């Protein structure tokens, strides 16, 4: 069940991150790092082999195996960055407080898009939950998040989040 949740969150996170300049830049860095890590074994094999002919027939690559390997590498990179732990922590804390899946995913997405601006403290999860419960007609969740964590959420990002959830 956790894998399905992580996959769903990852899909929505990538969609949301691709919708703004900062998110695309972050995705570009992540993909660049992943591609570099994946290319290291190929570089080593090429350097150690006598010629490219000794590599065998590279045209018969099993695409399913390649996709599985790529997916596994992406998961390893995300796990090592600590993002998965933070997303799980957010999910657990908000689920404990009775939040809906949409609110949990929205909170996770906001965290990912602002993760370099938000400091994780002992009261982070409680503060995040308070932002969602404190929303009223005159103050939106976004306004409270901006005040609590000192971040900026543009009107464009607000519209995109509202469209997703």
PDB file of C-alpha atoms in Angstrom:
ATOM      1  CA  UNK A   1       0.000   0.000   0.000  1.00  0.00           C
ATOM      2  CA  UNK A   2       2.867   2.367   0.807  1.00  0.00           C
ATOM      3  CA  UNK A   3       4.385   1.785  -2.631  1.00  0.00           C
ATOM      4  CA  UNK A   4       1.103   2.758  -4.283  1.00  0.00           C
ATOM      5  CA  UNK A   5       0.874   5.876  -2.125  1.00  0.00           C
ATOM      6  CA  UNK A   6       4.487   6.833  -2.845  1.00  0.00           C
ATOM      7  CA  UNK A   7       3.928   6.241  -6.554  1.00  0.00           C
ATOM      8  CA  UNK A   8       0.753   8.355  -6.534  1.00  0.00           C
ATOM      9  CA  UNK A   9       2.441  11.126  -4.597  1.00  0.00           C
ATOM     10  CA  UNK A  10       5.516  10.954  -6.829  1.00  0.00           C
ATOM     11  CA  UNK A  11       3.321  11.254  -9.932  1.00  0.00           C
ATOM     12  CA  UNK A  12       1.503  14.298  -8.563  1.00  0.00           C
ATOM     13  CA  UNK A  13       4.756  15.809  -7.294  1.00  0.00           C
ATOM     14  CA  UNK A  14       6.396  15.516 -10.707  1.00  0.00           C
ATOM     15  CA  UNK A  15       3.306  17.013 -12.379  1.00  0.00           C
ATOM     16  CA  UNK A  16       3.241  19.921  -9.975  1.00  0.00           C
ATOM     17  CA  UNK A  17       6.978  20.502 -10.088  1.00  0.00           C
ATOM     18  CA  UNK A  18       6.931  20.532 -13.885  1.00  0.00           C
ATOM     19  CA  UNK A  19       4.339  23.301 -13.791  1.00  0.00           C
ATOM     20  CA  UNK A  20       6.685  26.027 -12.558  1.00  0.00           C
ATOM     21  CA  UNK A  21      10.185  27.232 -13.385  1.00  0.00           C
ATOM     22  CA  UNK A  22      11.703  26.393 -10.014  1.00  0.00           C
ATOM     23  CA  UNK A  23      10.200  22.901 -10.107  1.00  0.00           C
ATOM     24  CA  UNK A  24      11.458  22.229 -13.636  1.00  0.00           C
ATOM     25  CA  UNK A  25      14.920  23.354 -12.588  1.00  0.00           C
ATOM     26  CA  UNK A  26      14.869  20.987  -9.606  1.00  0.00           C
ATOM     27  CA  UNK A  27      13.587  18.131 -11.786  1.00  0.00           C
ATOM     28  CA  UNK A  28      16.362  18.847 -14.267  1.00  0.00           C
ATOM     29  CA  UNK A  29      18.990  18.589 -11.551  1.00  0.00           C
ATOM     30  CA  UNK A  30      17.487  15.361 -10.205  1.00  0.00           C
ATOM     31  CA  UNK A  31      17.271  13.793 -13.661  1.00  0.00           C
ATOM     32  CA  UNK A  32      20.803  14.949 -14.497  1.00  0.00           C
ATOM     33  CA  UNK A  33      22.159  13.353 -11.342  1.00  0.00           C
ATOM     34  CA  UNK A  34      20.255  10.134 -12.017  1.00  0.00           C
ATOM     35  CA  UNK A  35      21.467   9.975 -15.617  1.00  0.00           C
ATOM     36  CA  UNK A  36      25.029  10.625 -14.503  1.00  0.00           C
ATOM     37  CA  UNK A  37      24.858   7.877 -11.886  1.00  0.00           C
ATOM     38  CA  UNK A  38      23.379   5.478 -14.424  1.00  0.00           C
ATOM     39  CA  UNK A  39      26.083   6.290 -16.963  1.00  0.00           C
ATOM     40  CA  UNK A  40      28.984   5.527 -14.596  1.00  0.00           C
ATOM     41  CA  UNK A  41      28.907   1.730 -15.162  1.00  0.00           C
ATOM     42  CA  UNK A  42      28.777   2.239 -18.935  1.00  0.00           C
ATOM     43  CA  UNK A  43      31.780   4.567 -18.800  1.00  0.00           C
ATOM     44  CA  UNK A  44      33.740   2.079 -16.691  1.00  0.00           C
ATOM     45  CA  UNK A  45      32.922  -0.810 -19.062  1.00  0.00           C
ATOM     46  CA  UNK A  46      33.942   1.245 -22.091  1.00  0.00           C
ATOM     47  CA  UNK A  47      37.215   2.258 -20.436  1.00  0.00           C
ATOM     48  CA  UNK A  48      38.083  -1.285 -19.400  1.00  0.00           C
ATOM     49  CA  UNK A  49      37.146  -3.059 -22.626  1.00  0.00           C
ATOM     50  CA  UNK A  50      39.574  -3.444 -25.523  1.00  0.00           C
ATOM     51  CA  UNK A  51      37.065  -2.100 -28.004  1.00  0.00           C
ATOM     52  CA  UNK A  52      33.375  -1.347 -28.345  1.00  0.00           C
ATOM     53  CA  UNK A  53      33.024  -4.635 -30.251  1.00  0.00           C
ATOM     54  CA  UNK A  54      33.774  -6.573 -27.085  1.00  0.00           C
ATOM     55  CA  UNK A  55      30.626  -5.222 -25.452  1.00  0.00           C
ATOM     56  CA  UNK A  56      28.465  -7.644 -27.384  1.00  0.00           C
ATOM     57  CA  UNK A  57      25.170  -6.864 -28.978  1.00  0.00           C
ATOM     58  CA  UNK A  58      23.746  -3.800 -27.214  1.00  0.00           C
ATOM     59  CA  UNK A  59      20.754  -3.765 -29.552  1.00  0.00           C
ATOM     60  CA  UNK A  60      19.032  -6.553 -27.619  1.00  0.00           C
ATOM     61  CA  UNK A  61      18.385  -4.592 -24.431  1.00  0.00           C
ATOM     62  CA  UNK A  62      15.348  -5.803 -22.481  1.00  0.00           C
ATOM     63  CA  UNK A  63      13.312  -2.599 -22.087  1.00  0.00           C
ATOM     64  CA  UNK A  64      11.249  -3.928 -19.176  1.00  0.00           C
ATOM     65  CA  UNK A  65      14.407  -4.782 -17.286  1.00  0.00           C
ATOM     66  CA  UNK A  66      15.840  -1.354 -18.133  1.00  0.00           C
ATOM     67  CA  UNK A  67      12.683   0.437 -16.897  1.00  0.00           C
ATOM     68  CA  UNK A  68      12.735  -1.616 -13.698  1.00  0.00           C
ATOM     69  CA  UNK A  69      16.380  -0.774 -13.130  1.00  0.00           C
ATOM     70  CA  UNK A  70      15.777   2.913 -13.820  1.00  0.00           C
ATOM     71  CA  UNK A  71      12.793   2.991 -11.466  1.00  0.00           C
ATOM     72  CA  UNK A  72      14.856   1.307  -8.767  1.00  0.00           C
ATOM     73  CA  UNK A  73      17.667   3.850  -9.200  1.00  0.00           C
ATOM     74  CA  UNK A  74      15.234   6.775  -8.976  1.00  0.00           C
ATOM     75  CA  UNK A  75      13.751   5.332  -5.780  1.00  0.00           C
ATOM     76  CA  UNK A  76      17.262   4.911  -4.327  1.00  0.00           C
ATOM     77  CA  UNK A  77      18.149   8.531  -5.095  1.00  0.00           C
ATOM     78  CA  UNK A  78      14.894   9.799  -3.583  1.00  0.00           C
ATOM     79  CA  UNK A  79      15.344   7.620  -0.487  1.00  0.00           C
ATOM     80  CA  UNK A  80      18.923   8.791   0.026  1.00  0.00           C
ATOM     81  CA  UNK A  81      17.848  12.442  -0.203  1.00  0.00           C
ATOM     82  CA  UNK A  82      15.452  12.026   2.728  1.00  0.00           C
ATOM     83  CA  UNK A  83      12.451  13.275   0.754  1.00  0.00           C
ATOM     84  CA  UNK A  84      10.613   9.972   1.078  1.00  0.00           C
ATOM     85  CA  UNK A  85      11.045  10.022   4.870  1.00  0.00           C
ATOM     86  CA  UNK A  86       9.661  13.568   5.067  1.00  0.00           C
ATOM     87  CA  UNK A  87       6.710  12.701   2.829  1.00  0.00           C
ATOM     88  CA  UNK A  88       5.968   9.645   4.940  1.00  0.00           C
ATOM     89  CA  UNK A  89       6.222  11.735   8.097  1.00  0.00           C
ATOM     90  CA  UNK A  90       3.798  14.292   6.682  1.00  0.00           C
ATOM     91  CA  UNK A  91       1.388  11.556   5.631  1.00  0.00           C
ATOM     92  CA  UNK A  92       1.507   9.807   9.015  1.00  0.00           C
ATOM     93  CA  UNK A  93       1.112  13.017  11.031  1.00  0.00           C
ATOM     94  CA  UNK A  94      -1.792  14.351   8.986  1.00  0.00           C
ATOM     95  CA  UNK A  95      -3.520  10.979   8.730  1.00  0.00           C
ATOM     96  CA  UNK A  96      -3.357  10.737  12.539  1.00  0.00           C
ATOM     97  CA  UNK A  97      -5.198  14.049  12.713  1.00  0.00           C
ATOM     98  CA  UNK A  98      -7.917  12.813  10.333  1.00  0.00           C
ATOM     99  CA  UNK A  99      -6.986  14.737   7.185  1.00  0.00           C
ATOM    100  CA  UNK A 100      -8.266  13.602   3.783  1.00  0.00           C
ATOM    101  CA  UNK A 101      -5.961  12.097   1.166  1.00  0.00           C
ATOM    102  CA  UNK A 102      -6.260  15.259  -0.939  1.00  0.00           C
ATOM    103  CA  UNK A 103      -5.119  17.466   1.950  1.00  0.00           C
ATOM    104  CA  UNK A 104      -2.248  15.076   2.692  1.00  0.00           C
ATOM    105  CA  UNK A 105      -1.114  15.075  -0.949  1.00  0.00           C
ATOM    106  CA  UNK A 106      -1.445  18.855  -1.126  1.00  0.00           C
ATOM    107  CA  UNK A 107       0.707  19.233   2.006  1.00  0.00           C
ATOM    108  CA  UNK A 108       3.310  16.856   0.575  1.00  0.00           C
ATOM    109  CA  UNK A 109       3.373  18.703  -2.719  1.00  0.00           C
ATOM    110  CA  UNK A 110       3.740  22.070  -0.999  1.00  0.00           C
ATOM    111  CA  UNK A 111       6.592  20.644   1.084  1.00  0.00           C
ATOM    112  CA  UNK A 112       8.420  19.358  -1.996  1.00  0.00           C
ATOM    113  CA  UNK A 113       8.024  22.596  -3.905  1.00  0.00           C
ATOM    114  CA  UNK A 114       9.280  24.604  -0.905  1.00  0.00           C
ATOM    115  CA  UNK A 115      11.579  22.035   0.745  1.00  0.00           C
ATOM    116  CA  UNK A 116      14.694  24.124   0.307  1.00  0.00           C
ATOM    117  CA  UNK A 117      12.982  27.054   2.077  1.00  0.00           C
ATOM    118  CA  UNK A 118      11.342  25.152   4.962  1.00  0.00           C
ATOM    119  CA  UNK A 119      13.316  24.030   7.991  1.00  0.00           C
ATOM    120  CA  UNK A 120      12.143  20.808   9.608  1.00  0.00           C
ATOM    121  CA  UNK A 121      11.730  21.441  13.327  1.00  0.00           C
ATOM    122  CA  UNK A 122      10.221  19.385  16.139  1.00  0.00           C
ATOM    123  CA  UNK A 123       6.894  21.159  15.645  1.00  0.00           C
ATOM    124  CA  UNK A 124       6.932  21.054  11.817  1.00  0.00           C
ATOM    125  CA  UNK A 125       4.157  18.481  11.407  1.00  0.00           C
ATOM    126  CA  UNK A 126       1.919  20.144  13.994  1.00  0.00           C
ATOM    127  CA  UNK A 127       2.512  23.566  12.395  1.00  0.00           C
ATOM    128  CA  UNK A 128       1.699  22.129   8.966  1.00  0.00           C
ATOM    129  CA  UNK A 129      -1.522  20.564  10.261  1.00  0.00           C
ATOM    130  CA  UNK A 130      -2.477  23.847  11.961  1.00  0.00           C
ATOM    131  CA  UNK A 131      -2.154  25.636   8.615  1.00  0.00           C
ATOM    132  CA  UNK A 132      -4.798  23.371   7.112  1.00  0.00           C
ATOM    133  CA  UNK A 133      -7.148  23.489  10.106  1.00  0.00           C
ATOM    134  CA  UNK A 134      -6.783  27.265  10.530  1.00  0.00           C
ATOM    135  CA  UNK A 135      -8.037  28.141   7.043  1.00  0.00           C
ATOM    136  CA  UNK A 136     -11.117  30.360   7.056  1.00  0.00           C
ATOM    137  CA  UNK A 137     -13.000  32.504   4.596  1.00  0.00           C
ATOM    138  CA  UNK A 138     -10.666  35.483   5.076  1.00  0.00           C
ATOM    139  CA  UNK A 139      -7.421  33.434   5.148  1.00  0.00           C
ATOM    140  CA  UNK A 140      -6.579  30.564   2.844  1.00  0.00           C
ATOM    141  CA  UNK A 141      -4.309  27.643   3.603  1.00  0.00           C
ATOM    142  CA  UNK A 142      -1.691  29.276   1.391  1.00  0.00           C
ATOM    143  CA  UNK A 143      -1.770  32.545   3.349  1.00  0.00           C
ATOM    144  CA  UNK A 144      -1.297  30.680   6.623  1.00  0.00           C
ATOM    145  CA  UNK A 145       1.515  28.545   5.154  1.00  0.00           C
ATOM    146  CA  UNK A 146       3.285  31.697   3.981  1.00  0.00           C
ATOM    147  CA  UNK A 147       3.010  33.273   7.438  1.00  0.00           C
ATOM    148  CA  UNK A 148       3.984  30.131   9.359  1.00  0.00           C
ATOM    149  CA  UNK A 149       6.949  29.016   7.274  1.00  0.00           C
ATOM    150  CA  UNK A 150       8.050  32.291   5.664  1.00  0.00           C
ATOM    151  CA  UNK A 151       7.593  31.020   2.125  1.00  0.00           C
ATOM    152  CA  UNK A 152       5.980  32.517  -0.962  1.00  0.00           C
ATOM    153  CA  UNK A 153       3.327  30.671  -2.942  1.00  0.00           C
ATOM    154  CA  UNK A 154       2.495  32.468  -6.177  1.00  0.00           C
ATOM    155  CA  UNK A 155      -1.028  32.838  -7.530  1.00  0.00           C
ATOM    156  CA  UNK A 156      -0.029  30.515 -10.366  1.00  0.00           C
ATOM    157  CA  UNK A 157       1.078  27.814  -7.916  1.00  0.00           C
ATOM    158  CA  UNK A 158      -2.103  28.288  -5.871  1.00  0.00           C
ATOM    159  CA  UNK A 159      -4.239  27.844  -8.974  1.00  0.00           C
ATOM    160  CA  UNK A 160      -2.320  24.730  -9.999  1.00  0.00           C
ATOM    161  CA  UNK A 161      -2.668  23.197  -6.516  1.00  0.00           C
ATOM    162  CA  UNK A 162      -6.365  24.008  -6.433  1.00  0.00           C
ATOM    163  CA  UNK A 163      -6.755  22.403  -9.857  1.00  0.00           C
ATOM    164  CA  UNK A 164      -4.949  19.225  -8.705  1.00  0.00           C
ATOM    165  CA  UNK A 165      -6.884  18.955  -5.421  1.00  0.00           C
TER     166      UNK A 165
END
